[in-house]
GROMACS .gro file of C-alpha atoms in nm:
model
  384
    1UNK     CA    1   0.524  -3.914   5.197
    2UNK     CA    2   0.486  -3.639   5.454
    3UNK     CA    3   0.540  -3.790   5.851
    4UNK     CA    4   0.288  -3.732   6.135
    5UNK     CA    5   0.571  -3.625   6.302
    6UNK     CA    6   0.627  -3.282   6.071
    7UNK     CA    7   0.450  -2.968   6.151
    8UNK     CA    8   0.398  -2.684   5.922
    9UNK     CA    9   0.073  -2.623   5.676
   10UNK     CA   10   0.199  -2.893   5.411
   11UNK     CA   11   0.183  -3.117   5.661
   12UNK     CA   12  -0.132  -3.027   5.847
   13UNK     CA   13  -0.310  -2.993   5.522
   14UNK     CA   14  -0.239  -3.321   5.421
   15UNK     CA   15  -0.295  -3.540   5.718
   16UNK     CA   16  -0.649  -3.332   5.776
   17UNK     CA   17  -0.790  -3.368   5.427
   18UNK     CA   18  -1.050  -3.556   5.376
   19UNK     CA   19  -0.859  -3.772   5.102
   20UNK     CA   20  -1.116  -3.966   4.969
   21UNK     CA   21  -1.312  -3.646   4.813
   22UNK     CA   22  -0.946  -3.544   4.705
   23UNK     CA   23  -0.848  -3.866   4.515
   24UNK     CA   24  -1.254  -3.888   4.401
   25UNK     CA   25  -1.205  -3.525   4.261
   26UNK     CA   26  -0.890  -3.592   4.092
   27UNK     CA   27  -1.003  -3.933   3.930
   28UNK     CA   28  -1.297  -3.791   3.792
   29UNK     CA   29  -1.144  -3.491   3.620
   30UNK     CA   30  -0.838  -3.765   3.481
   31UNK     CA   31  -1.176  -3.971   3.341
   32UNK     CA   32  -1.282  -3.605   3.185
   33UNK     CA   33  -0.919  -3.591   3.057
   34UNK     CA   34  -0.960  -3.910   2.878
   35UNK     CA   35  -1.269  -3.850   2.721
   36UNK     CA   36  -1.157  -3.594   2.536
   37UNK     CA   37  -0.909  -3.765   2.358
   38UNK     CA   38  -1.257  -3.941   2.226
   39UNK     CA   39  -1.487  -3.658   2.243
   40UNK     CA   40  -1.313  -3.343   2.071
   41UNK     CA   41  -1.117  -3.421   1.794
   42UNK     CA   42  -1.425  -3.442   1.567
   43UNK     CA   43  -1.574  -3.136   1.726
   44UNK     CA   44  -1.270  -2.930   1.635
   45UNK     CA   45  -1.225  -3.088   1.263
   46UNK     CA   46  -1.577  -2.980   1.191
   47UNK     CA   47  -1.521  -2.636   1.305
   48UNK     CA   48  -1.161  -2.595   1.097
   49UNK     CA   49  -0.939  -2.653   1.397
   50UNK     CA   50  -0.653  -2.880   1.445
   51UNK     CA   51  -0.786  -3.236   1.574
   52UNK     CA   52  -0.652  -3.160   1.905
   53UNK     CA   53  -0.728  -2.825   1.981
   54UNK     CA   54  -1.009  -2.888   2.303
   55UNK     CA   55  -0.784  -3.182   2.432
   56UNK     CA   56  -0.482  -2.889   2.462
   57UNK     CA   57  -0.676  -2.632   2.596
   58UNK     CA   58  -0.890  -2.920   2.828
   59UNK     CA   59  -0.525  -2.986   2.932
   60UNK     CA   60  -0.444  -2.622   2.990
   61UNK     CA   61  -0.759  -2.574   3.210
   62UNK     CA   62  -0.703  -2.813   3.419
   63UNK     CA   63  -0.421  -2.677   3.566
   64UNK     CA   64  -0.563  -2.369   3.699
   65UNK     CA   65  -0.848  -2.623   3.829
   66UNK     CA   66  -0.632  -2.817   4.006
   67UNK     CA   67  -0.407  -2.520   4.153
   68UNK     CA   68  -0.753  -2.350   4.264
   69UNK     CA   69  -0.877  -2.677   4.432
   70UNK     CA   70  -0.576  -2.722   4.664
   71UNK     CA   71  -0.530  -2.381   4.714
   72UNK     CA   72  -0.899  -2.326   4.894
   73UNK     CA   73  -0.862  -2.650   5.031
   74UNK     CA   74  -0.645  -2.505   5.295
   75UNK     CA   75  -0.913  -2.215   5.403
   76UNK     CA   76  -1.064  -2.216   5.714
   77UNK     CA   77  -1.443  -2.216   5.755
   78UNK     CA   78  -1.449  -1.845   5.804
   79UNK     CA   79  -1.243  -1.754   5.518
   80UNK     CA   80  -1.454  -2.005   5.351
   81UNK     CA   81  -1.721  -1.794   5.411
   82UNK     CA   82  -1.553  -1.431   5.321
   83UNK     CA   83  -1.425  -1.586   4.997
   84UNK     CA   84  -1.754  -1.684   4.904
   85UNK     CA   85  -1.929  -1.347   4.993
   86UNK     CA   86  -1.622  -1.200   4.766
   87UNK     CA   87  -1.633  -1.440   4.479
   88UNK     CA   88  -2.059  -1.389   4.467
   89UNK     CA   89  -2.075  -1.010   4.492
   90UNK     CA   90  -1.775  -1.033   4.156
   91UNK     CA   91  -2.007  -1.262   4.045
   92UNK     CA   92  -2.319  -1.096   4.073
   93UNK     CA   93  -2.182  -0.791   3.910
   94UNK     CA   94  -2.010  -0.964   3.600
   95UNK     CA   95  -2.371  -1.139   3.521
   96UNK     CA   96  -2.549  -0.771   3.532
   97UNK     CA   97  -2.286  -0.689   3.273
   98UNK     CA   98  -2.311  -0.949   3.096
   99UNK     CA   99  -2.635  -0.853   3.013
  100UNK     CA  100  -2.566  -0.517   2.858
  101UNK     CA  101  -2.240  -0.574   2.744
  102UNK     CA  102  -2.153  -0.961   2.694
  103UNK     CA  103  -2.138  -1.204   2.418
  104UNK     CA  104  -2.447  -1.280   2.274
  105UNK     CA  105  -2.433  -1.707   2.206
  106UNK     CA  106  -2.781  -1.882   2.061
  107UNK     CA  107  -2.976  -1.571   2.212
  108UNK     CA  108  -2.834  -1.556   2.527
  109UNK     CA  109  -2.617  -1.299   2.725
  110UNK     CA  110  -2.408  -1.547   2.978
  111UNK     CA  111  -2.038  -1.493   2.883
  112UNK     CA  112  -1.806  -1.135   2.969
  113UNK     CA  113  -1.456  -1.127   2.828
  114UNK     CA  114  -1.164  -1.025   3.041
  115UNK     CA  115  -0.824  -1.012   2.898
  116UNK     CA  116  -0.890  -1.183   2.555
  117UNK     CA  117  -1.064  -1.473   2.827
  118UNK     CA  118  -1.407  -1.566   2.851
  119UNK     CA  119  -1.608  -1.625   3.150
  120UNK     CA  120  -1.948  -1.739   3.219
  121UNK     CA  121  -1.982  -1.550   3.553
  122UNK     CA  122  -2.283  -1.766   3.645
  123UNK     CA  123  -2.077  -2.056   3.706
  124UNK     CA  124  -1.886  -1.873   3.967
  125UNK     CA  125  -2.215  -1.753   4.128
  126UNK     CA  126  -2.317  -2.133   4.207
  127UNK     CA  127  -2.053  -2.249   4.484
  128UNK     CA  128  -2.065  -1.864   4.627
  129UNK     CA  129  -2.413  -1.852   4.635
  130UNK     CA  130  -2.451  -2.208   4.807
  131UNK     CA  131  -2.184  -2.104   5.093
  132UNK     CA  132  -2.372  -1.780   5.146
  133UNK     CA  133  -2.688  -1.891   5.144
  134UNK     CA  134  -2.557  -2.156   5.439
  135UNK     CA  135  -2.407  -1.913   5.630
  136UNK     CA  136  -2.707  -1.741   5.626
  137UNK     CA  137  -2.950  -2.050   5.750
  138UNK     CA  138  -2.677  -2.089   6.038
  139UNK     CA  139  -2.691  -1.777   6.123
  140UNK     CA  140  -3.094  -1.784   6.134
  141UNK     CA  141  -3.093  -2.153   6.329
  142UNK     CA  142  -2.822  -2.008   6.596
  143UNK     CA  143  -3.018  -1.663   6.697
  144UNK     CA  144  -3.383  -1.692   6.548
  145UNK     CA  145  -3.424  -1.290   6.571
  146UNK     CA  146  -3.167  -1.246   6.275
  147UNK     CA  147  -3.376  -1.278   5.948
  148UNK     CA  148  -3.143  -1.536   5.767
  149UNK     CA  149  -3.370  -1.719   5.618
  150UNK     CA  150  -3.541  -1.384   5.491
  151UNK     CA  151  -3.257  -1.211   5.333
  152UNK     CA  152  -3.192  -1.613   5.196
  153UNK     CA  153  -3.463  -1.566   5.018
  154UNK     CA  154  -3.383  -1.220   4.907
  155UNK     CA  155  -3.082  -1.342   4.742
  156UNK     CA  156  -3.194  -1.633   4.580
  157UNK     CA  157  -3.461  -1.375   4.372
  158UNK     CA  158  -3.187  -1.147   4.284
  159UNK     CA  159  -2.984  -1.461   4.150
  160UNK     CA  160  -3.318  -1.611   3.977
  161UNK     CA  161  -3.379  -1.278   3.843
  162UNK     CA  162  -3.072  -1.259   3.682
  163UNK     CA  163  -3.029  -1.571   3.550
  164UNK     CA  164  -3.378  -1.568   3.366
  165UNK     CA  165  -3.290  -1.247   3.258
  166UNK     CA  166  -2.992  -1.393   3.065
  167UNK     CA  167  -3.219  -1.634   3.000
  168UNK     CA  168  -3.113  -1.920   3.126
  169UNK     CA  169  -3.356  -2.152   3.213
  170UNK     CA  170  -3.137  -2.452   3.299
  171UNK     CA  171  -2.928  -2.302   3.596
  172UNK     CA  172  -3.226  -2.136   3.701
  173UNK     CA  173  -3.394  -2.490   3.787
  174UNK     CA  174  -3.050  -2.602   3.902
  175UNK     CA  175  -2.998  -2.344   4.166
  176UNK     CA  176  -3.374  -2.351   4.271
  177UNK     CA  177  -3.362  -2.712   4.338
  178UNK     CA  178  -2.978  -2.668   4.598
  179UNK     CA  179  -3.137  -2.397   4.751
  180UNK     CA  180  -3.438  -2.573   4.842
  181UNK     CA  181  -3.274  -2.872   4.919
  182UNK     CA  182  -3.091  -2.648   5.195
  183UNK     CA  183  -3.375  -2.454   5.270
  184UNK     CA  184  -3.561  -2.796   5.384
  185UNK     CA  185  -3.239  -2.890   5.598
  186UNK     CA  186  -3.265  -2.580   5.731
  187UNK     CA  187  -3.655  -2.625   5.878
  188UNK     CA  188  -3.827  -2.492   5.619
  189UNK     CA  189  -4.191  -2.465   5.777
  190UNK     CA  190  -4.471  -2.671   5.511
  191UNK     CA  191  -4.651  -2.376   5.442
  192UNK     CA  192  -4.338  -2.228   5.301
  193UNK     CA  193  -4.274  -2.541   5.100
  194UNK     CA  194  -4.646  -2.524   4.993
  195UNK     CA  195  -4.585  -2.177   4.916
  196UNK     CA  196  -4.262  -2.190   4.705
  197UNK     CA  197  -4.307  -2.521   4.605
  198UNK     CA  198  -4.603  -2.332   4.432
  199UNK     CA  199  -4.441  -2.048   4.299
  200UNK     CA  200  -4.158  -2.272   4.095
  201UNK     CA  201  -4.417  -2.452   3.892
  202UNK     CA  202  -4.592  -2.121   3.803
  203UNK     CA  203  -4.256  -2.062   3.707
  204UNK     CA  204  -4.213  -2.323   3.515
  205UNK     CA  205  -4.543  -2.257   3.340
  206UNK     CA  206  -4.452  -1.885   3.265
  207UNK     CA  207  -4.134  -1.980   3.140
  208UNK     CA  208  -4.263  -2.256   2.853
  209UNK     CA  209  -4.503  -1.988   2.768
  210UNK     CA  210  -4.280  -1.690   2.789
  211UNK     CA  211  -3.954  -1.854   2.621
  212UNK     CA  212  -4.035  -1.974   2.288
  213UNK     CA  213  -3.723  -2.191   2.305
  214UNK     CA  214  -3.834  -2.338   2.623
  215UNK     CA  215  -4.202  -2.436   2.469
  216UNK     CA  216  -4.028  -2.607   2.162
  217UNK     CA  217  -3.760  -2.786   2.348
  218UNK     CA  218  -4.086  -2.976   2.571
  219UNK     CA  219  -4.244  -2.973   2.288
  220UNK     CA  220  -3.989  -3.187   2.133
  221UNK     CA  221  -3.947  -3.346   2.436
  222UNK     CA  222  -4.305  -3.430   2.492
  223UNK     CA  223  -4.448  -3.521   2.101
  224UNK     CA  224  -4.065  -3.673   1.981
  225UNK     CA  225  -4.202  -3.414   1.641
  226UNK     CA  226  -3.947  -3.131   1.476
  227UNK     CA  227  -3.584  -3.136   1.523
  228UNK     CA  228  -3.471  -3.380   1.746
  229UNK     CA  229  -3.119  -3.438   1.600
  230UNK     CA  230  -2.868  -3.361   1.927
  231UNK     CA  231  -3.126  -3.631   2.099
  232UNK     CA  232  -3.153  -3.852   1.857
  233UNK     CA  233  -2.761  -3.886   1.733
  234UNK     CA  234  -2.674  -3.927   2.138
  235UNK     CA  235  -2.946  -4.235   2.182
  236UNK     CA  236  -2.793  -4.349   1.874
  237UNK     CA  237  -2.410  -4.362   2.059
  238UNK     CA  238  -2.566  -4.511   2.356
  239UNK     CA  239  -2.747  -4.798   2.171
  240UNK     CA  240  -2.431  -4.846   1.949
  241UNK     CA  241  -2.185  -4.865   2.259
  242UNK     CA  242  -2.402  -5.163   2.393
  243UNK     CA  243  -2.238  -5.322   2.777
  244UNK     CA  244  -1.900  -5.276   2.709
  245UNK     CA  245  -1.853  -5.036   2.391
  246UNK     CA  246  -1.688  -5.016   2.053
  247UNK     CA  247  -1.349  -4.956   2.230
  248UNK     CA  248  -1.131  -4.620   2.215
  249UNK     CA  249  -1.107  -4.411   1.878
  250UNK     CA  250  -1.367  -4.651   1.739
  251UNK     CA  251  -1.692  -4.460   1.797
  252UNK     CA  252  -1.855  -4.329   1.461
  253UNK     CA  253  -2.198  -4.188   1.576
  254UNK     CA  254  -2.000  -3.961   1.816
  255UNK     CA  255  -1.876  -3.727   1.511
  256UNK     CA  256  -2.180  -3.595   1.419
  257UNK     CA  257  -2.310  -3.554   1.775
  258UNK     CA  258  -2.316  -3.148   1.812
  259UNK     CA  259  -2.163  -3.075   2.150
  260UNK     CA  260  -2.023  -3.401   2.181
  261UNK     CA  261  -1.733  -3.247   2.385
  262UNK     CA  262  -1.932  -3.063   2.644
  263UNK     CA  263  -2.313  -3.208   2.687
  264UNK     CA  264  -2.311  -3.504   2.507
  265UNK     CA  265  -1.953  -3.638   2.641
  266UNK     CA  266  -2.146  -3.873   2.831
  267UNK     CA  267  -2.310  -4.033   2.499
  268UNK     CA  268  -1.937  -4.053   2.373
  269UNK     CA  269  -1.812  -4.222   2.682
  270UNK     CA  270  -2.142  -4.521   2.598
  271UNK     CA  271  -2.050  -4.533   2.261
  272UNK     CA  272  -1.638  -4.609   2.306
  273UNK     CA  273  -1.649  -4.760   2.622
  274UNK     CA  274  -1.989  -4.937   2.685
  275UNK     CA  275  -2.298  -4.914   2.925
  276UNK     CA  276  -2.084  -5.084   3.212
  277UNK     CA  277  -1.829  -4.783   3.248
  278UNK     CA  278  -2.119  -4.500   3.210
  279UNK     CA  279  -2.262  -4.703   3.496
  280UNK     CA  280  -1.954  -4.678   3.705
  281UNK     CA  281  -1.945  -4.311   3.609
  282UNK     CA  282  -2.267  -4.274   3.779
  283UNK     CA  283  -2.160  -4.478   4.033
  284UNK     CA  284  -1.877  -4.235   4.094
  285UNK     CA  285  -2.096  -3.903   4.117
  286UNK     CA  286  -2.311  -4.080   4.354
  287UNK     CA  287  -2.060  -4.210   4.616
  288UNK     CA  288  -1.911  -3.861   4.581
  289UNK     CA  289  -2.243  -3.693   4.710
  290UNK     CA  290  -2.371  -3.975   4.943
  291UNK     CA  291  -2.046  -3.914   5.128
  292UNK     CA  292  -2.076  -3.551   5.125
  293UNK     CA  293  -2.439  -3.573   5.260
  294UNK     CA  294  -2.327  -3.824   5.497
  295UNK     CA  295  -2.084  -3.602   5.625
  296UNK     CA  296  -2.312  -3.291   5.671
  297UNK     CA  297  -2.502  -3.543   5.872
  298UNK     CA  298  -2.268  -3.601   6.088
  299UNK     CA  299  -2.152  -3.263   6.148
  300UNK     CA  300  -2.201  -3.032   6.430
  301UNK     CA  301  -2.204  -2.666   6.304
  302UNK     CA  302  -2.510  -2.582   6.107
  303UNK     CA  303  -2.267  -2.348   5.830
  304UNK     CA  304  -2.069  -2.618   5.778
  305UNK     CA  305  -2.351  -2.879   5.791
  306UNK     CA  306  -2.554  -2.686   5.492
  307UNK     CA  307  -2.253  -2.598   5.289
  308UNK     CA  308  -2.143  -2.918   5.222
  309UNK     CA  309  -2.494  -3.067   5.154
  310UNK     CA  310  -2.540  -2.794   4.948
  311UNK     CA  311  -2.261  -2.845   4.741
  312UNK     CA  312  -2.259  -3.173   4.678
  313UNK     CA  313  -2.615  -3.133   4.606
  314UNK     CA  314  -2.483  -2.892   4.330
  315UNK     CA  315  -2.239  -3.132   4.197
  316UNK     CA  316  -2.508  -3.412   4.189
  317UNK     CA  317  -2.817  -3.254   4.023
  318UNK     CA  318  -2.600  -3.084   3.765
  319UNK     CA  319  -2.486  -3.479   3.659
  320UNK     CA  320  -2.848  -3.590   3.687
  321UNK     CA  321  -2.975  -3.298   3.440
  322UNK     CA  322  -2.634  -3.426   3.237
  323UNK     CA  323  -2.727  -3.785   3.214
  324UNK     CA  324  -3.037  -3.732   3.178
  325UNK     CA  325  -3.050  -3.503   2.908
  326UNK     CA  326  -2.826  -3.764   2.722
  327UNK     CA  327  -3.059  -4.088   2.811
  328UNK     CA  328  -3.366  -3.906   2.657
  329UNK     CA  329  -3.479  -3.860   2.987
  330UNK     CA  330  -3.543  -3.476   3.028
  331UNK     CA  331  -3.555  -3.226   2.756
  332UNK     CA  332  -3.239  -3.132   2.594
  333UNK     CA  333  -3.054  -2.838   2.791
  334UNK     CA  334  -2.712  -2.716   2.754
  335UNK     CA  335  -2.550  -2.848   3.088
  336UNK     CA  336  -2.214  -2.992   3.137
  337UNK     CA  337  -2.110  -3.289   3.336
  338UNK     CA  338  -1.923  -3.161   3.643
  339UNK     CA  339  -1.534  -3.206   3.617
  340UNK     CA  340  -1.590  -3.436   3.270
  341UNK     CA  341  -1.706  -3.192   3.018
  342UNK     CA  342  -1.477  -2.990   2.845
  343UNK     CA  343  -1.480  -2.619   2.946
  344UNK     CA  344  -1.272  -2.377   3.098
  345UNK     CA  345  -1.517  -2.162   3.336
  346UNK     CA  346  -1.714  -2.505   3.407
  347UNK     CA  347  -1.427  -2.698   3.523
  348UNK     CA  348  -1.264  -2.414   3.695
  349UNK     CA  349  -1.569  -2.356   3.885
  350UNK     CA  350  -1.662  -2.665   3.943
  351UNK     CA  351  -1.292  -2.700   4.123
  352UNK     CA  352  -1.417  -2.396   4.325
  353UNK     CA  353  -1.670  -2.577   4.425
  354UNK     CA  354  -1.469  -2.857   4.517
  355UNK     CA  355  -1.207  -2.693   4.725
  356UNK     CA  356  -1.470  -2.591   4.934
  357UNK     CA  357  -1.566  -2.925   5.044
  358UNK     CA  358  -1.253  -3.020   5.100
  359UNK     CA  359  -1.172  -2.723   5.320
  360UNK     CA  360  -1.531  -2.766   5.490
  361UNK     CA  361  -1.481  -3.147   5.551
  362UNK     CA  362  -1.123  -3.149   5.714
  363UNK     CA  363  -1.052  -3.302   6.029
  364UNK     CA  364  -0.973  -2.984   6.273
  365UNK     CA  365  -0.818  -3.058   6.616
  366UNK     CA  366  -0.988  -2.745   6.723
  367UNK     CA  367  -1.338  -2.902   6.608
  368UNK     CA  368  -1.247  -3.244   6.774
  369UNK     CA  369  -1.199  -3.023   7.101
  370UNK     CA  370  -1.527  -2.866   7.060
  371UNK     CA  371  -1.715  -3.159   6.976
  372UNK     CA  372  -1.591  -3.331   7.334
  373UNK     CA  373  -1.651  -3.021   7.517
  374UNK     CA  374  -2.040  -3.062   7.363
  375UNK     CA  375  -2.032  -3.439   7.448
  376UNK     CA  376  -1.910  -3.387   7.829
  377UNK     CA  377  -2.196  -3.080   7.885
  378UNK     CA  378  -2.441  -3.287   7.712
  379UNK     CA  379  -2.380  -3.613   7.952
  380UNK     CA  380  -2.367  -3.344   8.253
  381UNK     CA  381  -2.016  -3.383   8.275
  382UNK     CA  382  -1.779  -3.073   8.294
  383UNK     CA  383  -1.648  -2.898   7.981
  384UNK     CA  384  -1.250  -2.960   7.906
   0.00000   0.00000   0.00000
């Protein structure tokens, strides 16, 4: 146990984290951990591996994860900021490659290889681009004559332009809806919700009829007619698992589910441990970004206000396009749960994303000074 009494960055880091996120991060990527002891084994038989390939590797990722999560934990808000602007531009670049040069997977162009490793830059580009795009906002909302919001927008159709390019349709909608999430924090006037609220369904329109997969996946969706296999096999683990599941090792649905380690985890998780525990999954996600939002709320500077909502808003709307996917509930889209699914840019990322908030949300004497120093000019009193 480190003592209030110590000084040094061990002990400041620990006694200013926010350790609720930190134990709420952890717990959920042990829960991921577990489920692949259910999830994988049948994956990697079908494919001629050893049963226990994913959970190794799983295991193997999660190191990194972990070490990246604590490490940016202990950034500042500035160097926050610049890590983000780095990490987005690398980014950026690796998905423009990607497209002449990367690995081609169902039709699409989202993964580069680096050293024998592969990396889906795109996942990278999602905490970056949420930091950036909030440092941008704040810097709009603090001086009004710099065109933040403007050069916002800018980015966001390089990164949409480059993500349907890959095509992926998915992280397209994903990223649209965080962005405009923070855009609205941000004061978004109506006739610019009107406006792009406008141009994302024609959007969504061009896509179904641009995309031939896109058309037949709604179509699927929409008539329950052609190949509705992945869908139906996961309803089939859900119904099977009933409240409180067939217990661990016992699910039988869940090895013919494709993707059962990465998208469909969640319909593993009903099927082995019941309704009841995917509802305290849910549960889980949600506290996680009610607190976040609850804390941007509550906090001061308009950077680190929008950041964290924005990144929690990330974390959530990816689980909700998860879940839902697996409950029937939206049309089937390749999209993992965050810090669950099995994958080694995903969960790295994901911990990118999460050692952001943590470095965003702790408890700085310096802002505590600040804060006071508002509070005494506000009341008319004089600043400290």
């Amino acid at each position: 146990m480190v003592s209030r009494a110590e000084r040094g960055p061990l002990a400041d880091w620990f006694w200013t984290i926010d350790r609720f996120f930190l134990a709420m991060f952890i717990l959920l990527m042990g829960i991921g951990f577990m489920l692949s002891f259910a999830a994988s084994p049948a994956v990697a038989e079908r494919i001629g591996l050893e049963p226990f390939h994913f959970v190794k590797r799983h295991a193997a990722f999660m190191i990194p994860s972990i070490s990246v999560m604590i490490g940016l934990s202990f950034l500042t808000p500035r160097q926050v900021r610049r890590t983000a602007i780095i990490l987005l531009i690398v980014a950026l670049a690796m998905m423009l490659l990607a497209l002449f040069f990367g690995i081609e997977v169902k039709g699409s162009r989202r993964w580069v290889t680096l050293a024998g490793i592969s990396i889906q830059p795109s996942e990278f580009m999602k905490p970056a681009f949420v930091v950036v795009c909030a440092w941008l906002f704040a810097e709009h909302a603090r001086q009004p004559e710099i065109p933040g919001n403007l050069f916002a927008i800018i980015l966001f159709g390089i990164v949409a332009a480059l993500l349907v390019a890959q095509p992926d349709l998915g992280q397209t909608i994903l990223t649209t809806a965080v962005w405009g999430g923070m855009f609205f924090m941000a004061g978004m006037p109506w006739l610019w919700i009107i406006v792009l609220g406008a141009l994302g369904a024609g959007g969504l329109v061009s896509a179904y009829y641009v995309f031939p997969h896109v058309a037949l996946r709604i179509d699927k969706f929409m008539t329950g007619e052609g190949d509705t296999f992945q869908i139906d096999t996961a309803r089939e683990a859900i119904i099977r698992g009933d409240w409180f599941g067939q217990g661990p090792g016992e699910g039988i649905v869940k090895r013919i589910i494709p993707d059962a380690h990465t998208d469909f985890i969640f319909s593993v998780a009903a099927e082995e441990f019941g309704i009841i525990f995917c509802i305290a999954l849910v549960a889980l996600f949600s506290v996680l970004v009610l607190r976040g939002l609850s804390h941007a709320y509550k906090e001061r500077n308009d950077f680190n206000r929008f950041a964290v909502a924005g990144l929690v808003l990330q974390i959530g709307i990816q689980s909700i396009i998860n879940v839902g996917v697996n409950l029937e509930l939206l049309p089937a889209k390749g999209m993992t749960l965050p810090l669950i699914s099995y994958g080694g840019s995903s969960m790295v990322a994901i911990c990118v994303t999460a050692g952001f908030i943590l470095a965003l949300t702790r408890h700085r004497p310096e802002k505590r000074a600040q804060d006071r120093s508002l509070f005494r000019v506000a009341h008319g009193m004089p600043a400290e």
